[in-house]
């Protein structure tokens, strides 16, 4: 039986209506989208709500939000029955909706260009046995809701039992379709997602995706759960994260849609899950065991100081209530209680998690709020919800029907004290809430929409920074919305810097309207390109003033602060605290840029003689602050080494150290130059290596320490860049960013790449050869971490070039960089491979896809199974083709052709371009038909080498005979091969004496044409030529092209003529019998062979007259008897054949 829970919209009313309607509410509220700038007109001028809630609060004002409520909303509130549950949801897009009984009223809070008048629509909900809540309604549009027309907005409402009513257009209240949705149990909430579709969820965590088909009818299907995914590769090995199977009794608490990243999050009693979504598909990418990870941490945060905590934690209870997203991360609202506590209190906690894409980060923040009412029941706890403005994400608002509790999430050092704001006056109550214009907005029964706004008397900047900032700007003109110069009176850049600082100060004091007004006057949205460049310059200058600020409140700095300084003096007397305060101030400045709409307008600036996106330079400043804090921690542990390096850095920069200060004070003040310490650390390291003997403790320690300092500083910077990427990410439709080279990957003198390359050489050349095994292991681990940083910077640079628009615009630059990167990667990894450090080589080569190194490693270790693993792992990157090519280049044909069966298909594809080997593979897999085709094709194309062609023909004939070719095709193929072999036989039987004369080796001689063979057979160098040689020459005429008929006749005359010249006709005289005289001549023997073979001499032999006129017989035809003998034999043998 379903046990209804009380929710914020229903208060604690549990009585049933006469109709038997049951009271049900979920635990999820509206999803926060990515923060966007809202025009001032949409915020309205806040008006303080006159109630005791405002009077009782110290740090917050409760102000009306937006214009007055629509008449329909007021009527519904007035006419509602006492037991009607009223539930409201406020969407960040500026839309709100209220459910009162079975009435659904949707209205636009703020004025926009689309909704010129107040838009308010009333829809009728389907009948239900249960009370409706605003969570069961969602609005969607294919375009952004902020600017969508009423016609383009669709609405889906679901009854708790599962009846779904869909309005394709909010403009047509009467046009809807209704569908029964099978959720398996009661409906929990409806959320609008991508592509105008919706996700319906059940109390037991069944999720359905609903969208319309071509006819406009609502269709739904289950979201697929339990699909695994491959996460990123870690430093040592890659990890495979599975998707957890949800337990049978899982209860859903919150469903959140993050539109910017197109991700859907769900929080249940056991896990946190995430789906990536497109218009038509979704893929579960994360399922994190929230209960196992969080329960003990929450218990420890509340009761960890108790002496009997180990016993107590077994009885602690934790339940999840809600979840929201912000710039700071995923924030989970949880409540914990312990039955043995007296009194038993419910402790409300905020847990901030970081979504790393593939998993949730191991480190998270648990903030125990000061809201700890007496525990009543777990169901009663579910009445408390969470509202969390996305930016900065450090102040949260817990609410139920009776109160709003403002508190810190614990992710920022600065913030207002926790405070309770009551809404318990007669007839009042909170009916719902959400975020709009980045403000927490609630629906009060008595006051309508109200925003809880921090009072201006409190600043979010570090403690005494406020006074210092005010004094530094005392000379600047007072600026207000009424006194700002007109646009025709331009500001000087120095004035703009001061005035933007003034606006920043107003923002920190929560005067958002004043800050926005000053900003709009300084940098109007319709400004020109020159003004945009000026904006970048001013923003960077202010941020640089923050990170490089002089700590004027430190009395030791009193005489060292420049008189003209208009910086932001920070307060801590301890350097580390000064750095932390600078980081807080930077965070406030980023929030300011976001809220006043300047962040999305930033372009690019010039850094290190190259353009860089302004956002990335802002991030770089924060990264250097992180690195500076790490260096300061190492300074405490290794003071002597770091002090010497700092001293060298200051000397190089010609920076003086006043008597009242230390070198560290001066160095850590200018955070933007923090990277100058790297080169100085290496200098100190090399000096120490030279001064200390190899067998001393100090000799090795200095290298390990320098490695750790550089590694930790760079890793801290990289981690900040990764975890805070959303803060500095460019808007979707922004212009393409220039090529990005992180400062952690800068080249040149003192650049990080140069430093790491130099340290790589020092370790492997000077230290490693003298180290023992333990030291070698430690050195390699540190070196690999440094190389990881080096290579990741190269990848970031390549990625930025690849993302240039239009695609391929920088292809030549990309190709050049990629070639340089591949060469440098090999140079860095090859020495480790040669030293046999296979574990570390594999980690980096796998992460950065250095296939050459991976193959070399597997060959050196003869690890074929690992090679097969890489073929599967990098299948989409053609690792197999790379391996096959590598075998080809190295001449390892045997290994290439002995691949396991799993790789046969890939090998076959690869060998299509290498037919001289593919036939071997075909034979290996018993595909003789393909082997025959390949060999036959190769034989026909072979025109260089005689022996090769002969071999290919022989193999082709053998594979044909072994194949399953039909008999008629087989006979045809074999006959053709035999004919070619018959031709080759003429070359194979050339006289050895002749070949030696011509300096030809039978095994390496080229393939000769028919004409060339004829000339060889009949040439004078063939001194032992007989009738067989001349007969072969005549036979070769068959292989001459038919187009050369004239050449064939002349060649025939030449062959017979040279045959006649071979005999000595001088001994014959006119008295001899011409037939007897010629019977032993080569000429007659040729005629006899022709007759024997049935060749018709009448047509075959050239005419006697033509023969006698040939040049070859010029010496013989002077002898009258020769002509007589020739003619007589001609006539005789022609008659014989007749």
PDB file of C-alpha atoms in Angstrom, residues 16-115:
ATOM      1  CA  UNK A  16      -8.845  13.135   2.622  1.00  0.00           C
ATOM      2  CA  UNK A  17     -11.442  14.955   0.614  1.00  0.00           C
ATOM      3  CA  UNK A  18     -14.978  13.661   0.321  1.00  0.00           C
ATOM      4  CA  UNK A  19     -14.060  12.179  -3.036  1.00  0.00           C
ATOM      5  CA  UNK A  20     -11.454   9.997  -1.399  1.00  0.00           C
ATOM      6  CA  UNK A  21      -8.489  11.809  -2.956  1.00  0.00           C
ATOM      7  CA  UNK A  22      -5.230  10.721  -1.387  1.00  0.00           C
ATOM      8  CA  UNK A  23      -2.414  13.122  -0.446  1.00  0.00           C
ATOM      9  CA  UNK A  24       0.807  12.375  -2.301  1.00  0.00           C
ATOM     10  CA  UNK A  25       3.913  14.438  -2.946  1.00  0.00           C
ATOM     11  CA  UNK A  26       7.336  13.644  -4.311  1.00  0.00           C
ATOM     12  CA  UNK A  27      10.780  14.580  -3.217  1.00  0.00           C
ATOM     13  CA  UNK A  28      11.995  16.200  -6.386  1.00  0.00           C
ATOM     14  CA  UNK A  29      11.717  19.820  -7.401  1.00  0.00           C
ATOM     15  CA  UNK A  30      12.500  21.762 -10.563  1.00  0.00           C
ATOM     16  CA  UNK A  31      15.802  21.271 -12.294  1.00  0.00           C
ATOM     17  CA  UNK A  32      18.322  24.093 -12.456  1.00  0.00           C
ATOM     18  CA  UNK A  33      19.675  24.879 -15.901  1.00  0.00           C
ATOM     19  CA  UNK A  34      23.054  26.492 -16.535  1.00  0.00           C
ATOM     20  CA  UNK A  35      23.068  30.096 -15.282  1.00  0.00           C
ATOM     21  CA  UNK A  36      22.208  32.772 -17.793  1.00  0.00           C
ATOM     22  CA  UNK A  37      22.218  36.513 -17.549  1.00  0.00           C
ATOM     23  CA  UNK A  38      18.742  37.939 -17.036  1.00  0.00           C
ATOM     24  CA  UNK A  39      17.955  41.525 -18.141  1.00  0.00           C
ATOM     25  CA  UNK A  40      17.377  44.008 -15.357  1.00  0.00           C
ATOM     26  CA  UNK A  41      13.812  44.535 -16.498  1.00  0.00           C
ATOM     27  CA  UNK A  42      13.067  40.915 -15.765  1.00  0.00           C
ATOM     28  CA  UNK A  43      14.253  41.234 -12.204  1.00  0.00           C
ATOM     29  CA  UNK A  44      11.866  44.082 -11.384  1.00  0.00           C
ATOM     30  CA  UNK A  45      12.616  46.548  -8.648  1.00  0.00           C
ATOM     31  CA  UNK A  46      12.581  44.518  -5.447  1.00  0.00           C
ATOM     32  CA  UNK A  47      10.027  45.569  -2.896  1.00  0.00           C
ATOM     33  CA  UNK A  48      10.411  44.503   0.694  1.00  0.00           C
ATOM     34  CA  UNK A  49       7.650  42.272   2.000  1.00  0.00           C
ATOM     35  CA  UNK A  50       6.148  43.812   5.111  1.00  0.00           C
ATOM     36  CA  UNK A  51       5.963  40.877   7.456  1.00  0.00           C
ATOM     37  CA  UNK A  52       7.699  39.697  10.574  1.00  0.00           C
ATOM     38  CA  UNK A  53       9.806  37.386   8.466  1.00  0.00           C
ATOM     39  CA  UNK A  54      11.692  40.349   7.076  1.00  0.00           C
ATOM     40  CA  UNK A  55      11.940  42.052  10.425  1.00  0.00           C
ATOM     41  CA  UNK A  56      13.272  38.955  12.196  1.00  0.00           C
ATOM     42  CA  UNK A  57      16.045  38.217   9.688  1.00  0.00           C
ATOM     43  CA  UNK A  58      19.425  39.844  10.162  1.00  0.00           C
ATOM     44  CA  UNK A  59      21.299  39.224   6.936  1.00  0.00           C
ATOM     45  CA  UNK A  60      18.467  38.666   4.433  1.00  0.00           C
ATOM     46  CA  UNK A  61      15.549  40.608   3.002  1.00  0.00           C
ATOM     47  CA  UNK A  62      12.394  38.977   1.667  1.00  0.00           C
ATOM     48  CA  UNK A  63      11.361  40.967  -1.416  1.00  0.00           C
ATOM     49  CA  UNK A  64       8.530  40.615  -3.888  1.00  0.00           C
ATOM     50  CA  UNK A  65       9.700  39.167  -7.184  1.00  0.00           C
ATOM     51  CA  UNK A  66       8.345  40.128 -10.566  1.00  0.00           C
ATOM     52  CA  UNK A  67       5.118  41.957 -11.203  1.00  0.00           C
ATOM     53  CA  UNK A  68       1.845  41.222  -9.445  1.00  0.00           C
ATOM     54  CA  UNK A  69       0.342  37.747  -9.741  1.00  0.00           C
ATOM     55  CA  UNK A  70      -2.046  37.099 -12.651  1.00  0.00           C
ATOM     56  CA  UNK A  71      -5.749  37.413 -11.879  1.00  0.00           C
ATOM     57  CA  UNK A  72      -6.327  33.685 -12.448  1.00  0.00           C
ATOM     58  CA  UNK A  73      -3.736  32.821  -9.823  1.00  0.00           C
ATOM     59  CA  UNK A  74      -5.267  35.238  -7.330  1.00  0.00           C
ATOM     60  CA  UNK A  75      -8.735  33.828  -8.034  1.00  0.00           C
ATOM     61  CA  UNK A  76      -7.532  30.258  -7.572  1.00  0.00           C
ATOM     62  CA  UNK A  77      -5.951  31.138  -4.219  1.00  0.00           C
ATOM     63  CA  UNK A  78      -9.131  32.904  -3.104  1.00  0.00           C
ATOM     64  CA  UNK A  79     -11.512  30.155  -4.194  1.00  0.00           C
ATOM     65  CA  UNK A  80      -9.421  27.188  -3.006  1.00  0.00           C
ATOM     66  CA  UNK A  81     -11.027  24.892  -0.435  1.00  0.00           C
ATOM     67  CA  UNK A  82      -9.381  24.498   2.912  1.00  0.00           C
ATOM     68  CA  UNK A  83      -8.196  20.985   2.059  1.00  0.00           C
ATOM     69  CA  UNK A  84      -7.037  21.812  -1.503  1.00  0.00           C
ATOM     70  CA  UNK A  85      -3.328  21.258  -1.815  1.00  0.00           C
ATOM     71  CA  UNK A  86      -1.644  24.198  -3.518  1.00  0.00           C
ATOM     72  CA  UNK A  87       1.695  23.490  -5.142  1.00  0.00           C
ATOM     73  CA  UNK A  88       3.884  25.883  -7.164  1.00  0.00           C
ATOM     74  CA  UNK A  89       7.038  25.460  -9.192  1.00  0.00           C
ATOM     75  CA  UNK A  90       9.279  28.310 -10.376  1.00  0.00           C
ATOM     76  CA  UNK A  91      11.433  27.615 -13.438  1.00  0.00           C
ATOM     77  CA  UNK A  92      14.654  29.516 -14.098  1.00  0.00           C
ATOM     78  CA  UNK A  93      13.347  30.371 -17.573  1.00  0.00           C
ATOM     79  CA  UNK A  94      10.855  32.798 -15.977  1.00  0.00           C
ATOM     80  CA  UNK A  95       7.839  30.471 -16.215  1.00  0.00           C
ATOM     81  CA  UNK A  96       5.907  29.320 -13.161  1.00  0.00           C
ATOM     82  CA  UNK A  97       2.937  27.032 -12.655  1.00  0.00           C
ATOM     83  CA  UNK A  98       0.533  26.368  -9.848  1.00  0.00           C
ATOM     84  CA  UNK A  99      -1.583  23.298  -9.194  1.00  0.00           C
ATOM     85  CA  UNK A 100      -4.726  23.853  -7.161  1.00  0.00           C
ATOM     86  CA  UNK A 101      -7.010  20.829  -7.061  1.00  0.00           C
ATOM     87  CA  UNK A 102      -7.373  19.824 -10.701  1.00  0.00           C
ATOM     88  CA  UNK A 103      -6.626  23.333 -12.000  1.00  0.00           C
ATOM     89  CA  UNK A 104      -3.240  23.987 -13.599  1.00  0.00           C
ATOM     90  CA  UNK A 105      -2.299  27.659 -14.101  1.00  0.00           C
ATOM     91  CA  UNK A 106       0.868  28.498 -16.039  1.00  0.00           C
ATOM     92  CA  UNK A 107       2.216  32.041 -16.276  1.00  0.00           C
ATOM     93  CA  UNK A 108       5.291  34.035 -17.317  1.00  0.00           C
ATOM     94  CA  UNK A 109       6.855  35.899 -14.436  1.00  0.00           C
ATOM     95  CA  UNK A 110       9.019  38.423 -16.250  1.00  0.00           C
ATOM     96  CA  UNK A 111       8.411  40.628 -19.298  1.00  0.00           C
ATOM     97  CA  UNK A 112      10.107  39.524 -22.524  1.00  0.00           C
ATOM     98  CA  UNK A 113       9.979  40.538 -26.169  1.00  0.00           C
ATOM     99  CA  UNK A 114       7.803  37.511 -26.912  1.00  0.00           C
ATOM    100  CA  UNK A 115       5.290  37.923 -24.109  1.00  0.00           C
TER     101      UNK A 115
END
